[in-house]
Coordinates of C-alpha atoms in Angstrom, one line a residue:
M1 CA 22.9 -0.2 -28.2
N2 CA 23.8 -2.6 -25.4
M3 CA 22.5 -0.1 -22.7
L4 CA 19.0 -0.7 -24.1
H5 CA 19.0 -4.1 -22.5
S6 CA 19.8 -3.0 -19.0
K7 CA 17.9 -5.1 -16.4
D8 CA 17.4 -2.1 -14.1
Y9 CA 15.4 0.2 -16.3
I10 CA 11.9 -0.5 -14.9
A11 CA 10.8 2.2 -12.5
N12 CA 9.5 1.4 -9.0
K13 CA 5.7 1.4 -8.9
C14 CA 5.5 0.9 -12.6
G15 CA 1.8 0.1 -13.4
I16 CA 0.4 2.1 -10.5
F17 CA -1.9 4.6 -12.2
T18 CA -2.7 8.2 -11.1
E19 CA -5.4 10.1 -12.9
V20 CA -3.9 13.4 -13.9
A21 CA -6.8 14.7 -16.0
N22 CA -10.1 13.3 -17.2
D23 CA -9.3 9.8 -18.4
I24 CA -5.5 10.6 -18.7
Y25 CA -3.4 8.3 -16.4
S26 CA 0.2 8.5 -15.4
T27 CA 2.5 5.8 -14.1
P28 CA 6.3 5.6 -13.5
F29 CA 7.7 3.5 -16.4
W30 CA 11.5 3.8 -16.8
T31 CA 14.0 5.2 -14.3
P32 CA 15.4 8.7 -15.0
E33 CA 18.9 7.2 -15.1
Y34 CA 17.9 4.8 -17.8
C35 CA 16.2 7.6 -19.8
A36 CA 19.4 9.7 -19.5
A37 CA 21.5 6.9 -20.8
L38 CA 19.0 6.3 -23.6
I39 CA 19.0 9.9 -24.6
K40 CA 22.8 9.9 -24.7
E41 CA 22.7 6.9 -27.0
L42 CA 20.1 8.4 -29.3
D43 CA 22.0 11.7 -29.5
S44 CA 25.0 9.8 -30.7
R45 CA 23.0 8.2 -33.5
P46 CA 21.1 10.9 -35.4
E47 CA 21.1 8.8 -38.5
L48 CA 18.5 6.5 -36.9
F49 CA 15.9 9.2 -37.2
Y50 CA 14.1 10.2 -40.4
A51 CA 11.8 13.1 -41.3
H52 CA 8.2 11.9 -41.3
N53 CA 5.0 13.7 -42.4
P54 CA 6.5 17.3 -42.8
D55 CA 3.0 18.7 -42.7
G56 CA 3.4 18.8 -38.9
Y57 CA 1.3 15.9 -37.8
S58 CA 4.3 13.9 -36.7
A59 CA 7.9 14.3 -35.9
S60 CA 11.2 12.6 -36.6
E61 CA 10.7 9.1 -35.6
L62 CA 12.8 6.0 -34.9
N63 CA 10.7 2.9 -35.3
L64 CA 12.2 0.2 -33.0
Y65 CA 11.1 -2.4 -35.6
N66 CA 14.2 -1.2 -37.5
L67 CA 16.4 -0.9 -34.4
S68 CA 15.9 -4.0 -32.3
R69 CA 13.1 -6.6 -32.4
I70 CA 14.2 -7.8 -28.9
F71 CA 14.0 -4.3 -27.4
S72 CA 10.6 -3.7 -29.0
I73 CA 9.3 -6.9 -27.5
D74 CA 10.8 -6.1 -24.1
I75 CA 8.9 -2.8 -24.1
C76 CA 5.6 -4.4 -25.1
K77 CA 6.1 -7.1 -22.4
Q78 CA 6.6 -4.5 -19.8
I79 CA 3.4 -2.7 -20.8
M80 CA 1.5 -6.0 -20.8
N81 CA 2.8 -7.2 -17.5
K82 CA 3.0 -4.0 -15.5
C83 CA 0.4 -1.6 -17.0
L84 CA -2.3 -3.7 -18.7
P85 CA -4.0 -4.7 -15.4
S86 CA -4.4 -1.0 -14.4
L87 CA -5.6 -0.1 -18.0
L88 CA -8.2 -2.8 -17.8
Y89 CA -9.3 -1.5 -14.4
V90 CA -9.9 2.0 -15.6
F91 CA -11.1 1.0 -19.0
P92 CA -12.8 -2.4 -18.3
L93 CA -14.3 -2.8 -21.8
L94 CA -10.9 -2.3 -23.5
N95 CA -10.5 -5.0 -26.1
I96 CA -6.9 -5.3 -27.3
L97 CA -4.6 -8.2 -27.9
G98 CA -1.3 -6.5 -27.2
F99 CA 1.1 -3.6 -28.0
T100 CA 3.2 -3.1 -31.0
S101 CA 5.7 -1.0 -32.9
P102 CA 7.2 1.3 -30.1
Y103 CA 9.0 4.3 -31.6
F104 CA 11.0 7.2 -30.4
V105 CA 10.0 10.8 -31.4
R106 CA 12.4 13.7 -31.6
Y107 CA 11.5 17.4 -31.7
G108 CA 13.8 20.4 -31.8
P109 CA 14.0 24.0 -33.2
N110 CA 16.1 22.9 -36.1
D111 CA 14.1 19.6 -36.6
V112 CA 10.4 19.0 -36.5
K113 CA 9.5 21.3 -33.7
N114 CA 5.8 20.7 -33.0
M115 CA 2.8 18.5 -33.7
K116 CA -0.5 20.0 -34.8
L117 CA -3.8 19.3 -32.9
H118 CA -4.9 15.8 -33.8
H119 CA -6.3 12.6 -32.3
D120 CA -4.9 9.1 -32.8
V121 CA -6.4 6.0 -34.4
S122 CA -5.5 3.8 -31.4
L123 CA -7.9 2.7 -28.7
V124 CA -5.4 3.8 -26.1
S125 CA -2.2 5.8 -26.7
M126 CA 0.9 5.7 -24.5
L127 CA 3.7 8.2 -24.3
V128 CA 6.8 8.1 -22.1
K129 CA 8.6 11.4 -21.3
L130 CA 12.3 10.7 -21.8
N131 CA 13.9 14.1 -20.9
D132 CA 13.2 17.6 -19.7
D133 CA 16.3 19.6 -20.7
F134 CA 14.5 21.6 -23.4
T135 CA 12.0 24.5 -23.4
G136 CA 8.6 24.5 -24.9
G137 CA 7.4 21.2 -26.4
D138 CA 4.5 20.7 -24.0
L139 CA 2.1 17.9 -24.8
V140 CA -1.3 19.6 -24.5
F141 CA -4.8 18.2 -24.3
P142 CA -7.1 21.3 -24.7
R143 CA -10.4 19.5 -23.8
Q144 CA -9.0 18.1 -20.7
D145 CA -7.1 21.3 -19.8
Y146 CA -3.9 19.3 -19.2
N147 CA -0.3 19.4 -20.4
N148 CA 2.7 17.2 -19.4
K149 CA 5.1 20.0 -18.6
D150 CA 5.4 18.8 -15.0
L151 CA 5.3 15.1 -15.7
P152 CA 8.5 13.5 -14.3
V153 CA 11.1 12.0 -16.7
G154 CA 10.4 8.3 -17.1
H155 CA 6.7 8.6 -16.4
A156 CA 4.2 7.3 -19.0
L157 CA 0.8 8.7 -19.9
F158 CA -2.1 6.6 -21.1
W159 CA -5.3 8.0 -22.7
P160 CA -8.1 7.1 -25.1
G161 CA -6.5 7.7 -28.5
Q162 CA -9.5 8.6 -30.5
V163 CA -11.9 11.6 -30.7
T164 CA -12.3 12.5 -27.0
H165 CA -8.6 13.4 -26.4
P166 CA -7.3 15.6 -29.2
H167 CA -3.7 16.7 -28.4
Q168 CA -0.8 18.6 -29.8
V169 CA 2.9 19.3 -29.1
L170 CA 3.8 23.0 -28.7
D171 CA 6.9 24.4 -30.4
V172 CA 10.2 23.3 -28.9
T173 CA 12.2 26.6 -28.6
S174 CA 15.5 25.2 -27.4
G175 CA 17.1 21.9 -26.8
T176 CA 15.8 18.6 -28.1
K177 CA 12.8 16.7 -26.9
F178 CA 12.6 12.9 -26.9
S179 CA 9.6 10.7 -26.1
L180 CA 8.5 7.1 -26.6
T181 CA 5.1 6.4 -28.2
V182 CA 3.4 3.0 -28.2
W183 CA 0.0 1.9 -29.5
P184 CA -1.9 -1.3 -28.9
W185 CA -3.1 -3.2 -31.9
P186 CA -6.9 -3.9 -32.1
V187 CA -8.2 -7.4 -32.2
P188 CA -8.0 -7.9 -36.0
W189 CA -4.3 -6.8 -36.2
T190 CA -1.3 -9.0 -35.9
S191 CA 2.4 -8.1 -35.6
E192 CA 5.5 -10.3 -35.2
Y193 CA 7.1 -7.2 -33.5
G194 CA 4.5 -6.9 -30.8
I195 CA 3.7 -9.0 -27.7
A196 CA 0.2 -10.4 -27.2
V197 CA -1.6 -11.8 -24.2
E198 CA -1.2 -15.3 -25.6
E199 CA 2.6 -15.0 -25.6
L200 CA 2.7 -14.3 -21.9
K201 CA 0.9 -17.5 -21.0

């Protein structure tokens, strides 16, 4: 997966936040061209995915811990360097050490095709939209009356992960949807596959 280490994958204006709904923020993250190359690579490697939680709470996932420690750290560094300042501006009491365990999620009509309404256990959740050549599959926040159907490819969303922002993924009816999910780790956590503030000093 050499293309994963391209030097030109970071989008212009990465880290500049726009509030798209109550306490849901969007920012450009990866370029559409990089996302397209990434999808092409992922499509050629279906064995990297595995069925996870068939009750519908999750989807087929590729944990980058198992794929590339270097790429995982690169993603976390990008978040820390580009996005954390804006996160701390909009959520000034946010208390995290870093980000860890990025993973890709895949949905499709012949795969796991949705995710039931739930909230996360993270302080802040992040999702990057990697493609839009599918139908259905909207990420929906009922309380905030928001879905990500019109979010541009390569843009990230950040939102409070716990009880205020329950969300779900509607059925994918054609094509295959890919996204990237990343969570921060709370202060007591450690992870050799994440990147913490101390490592950037």
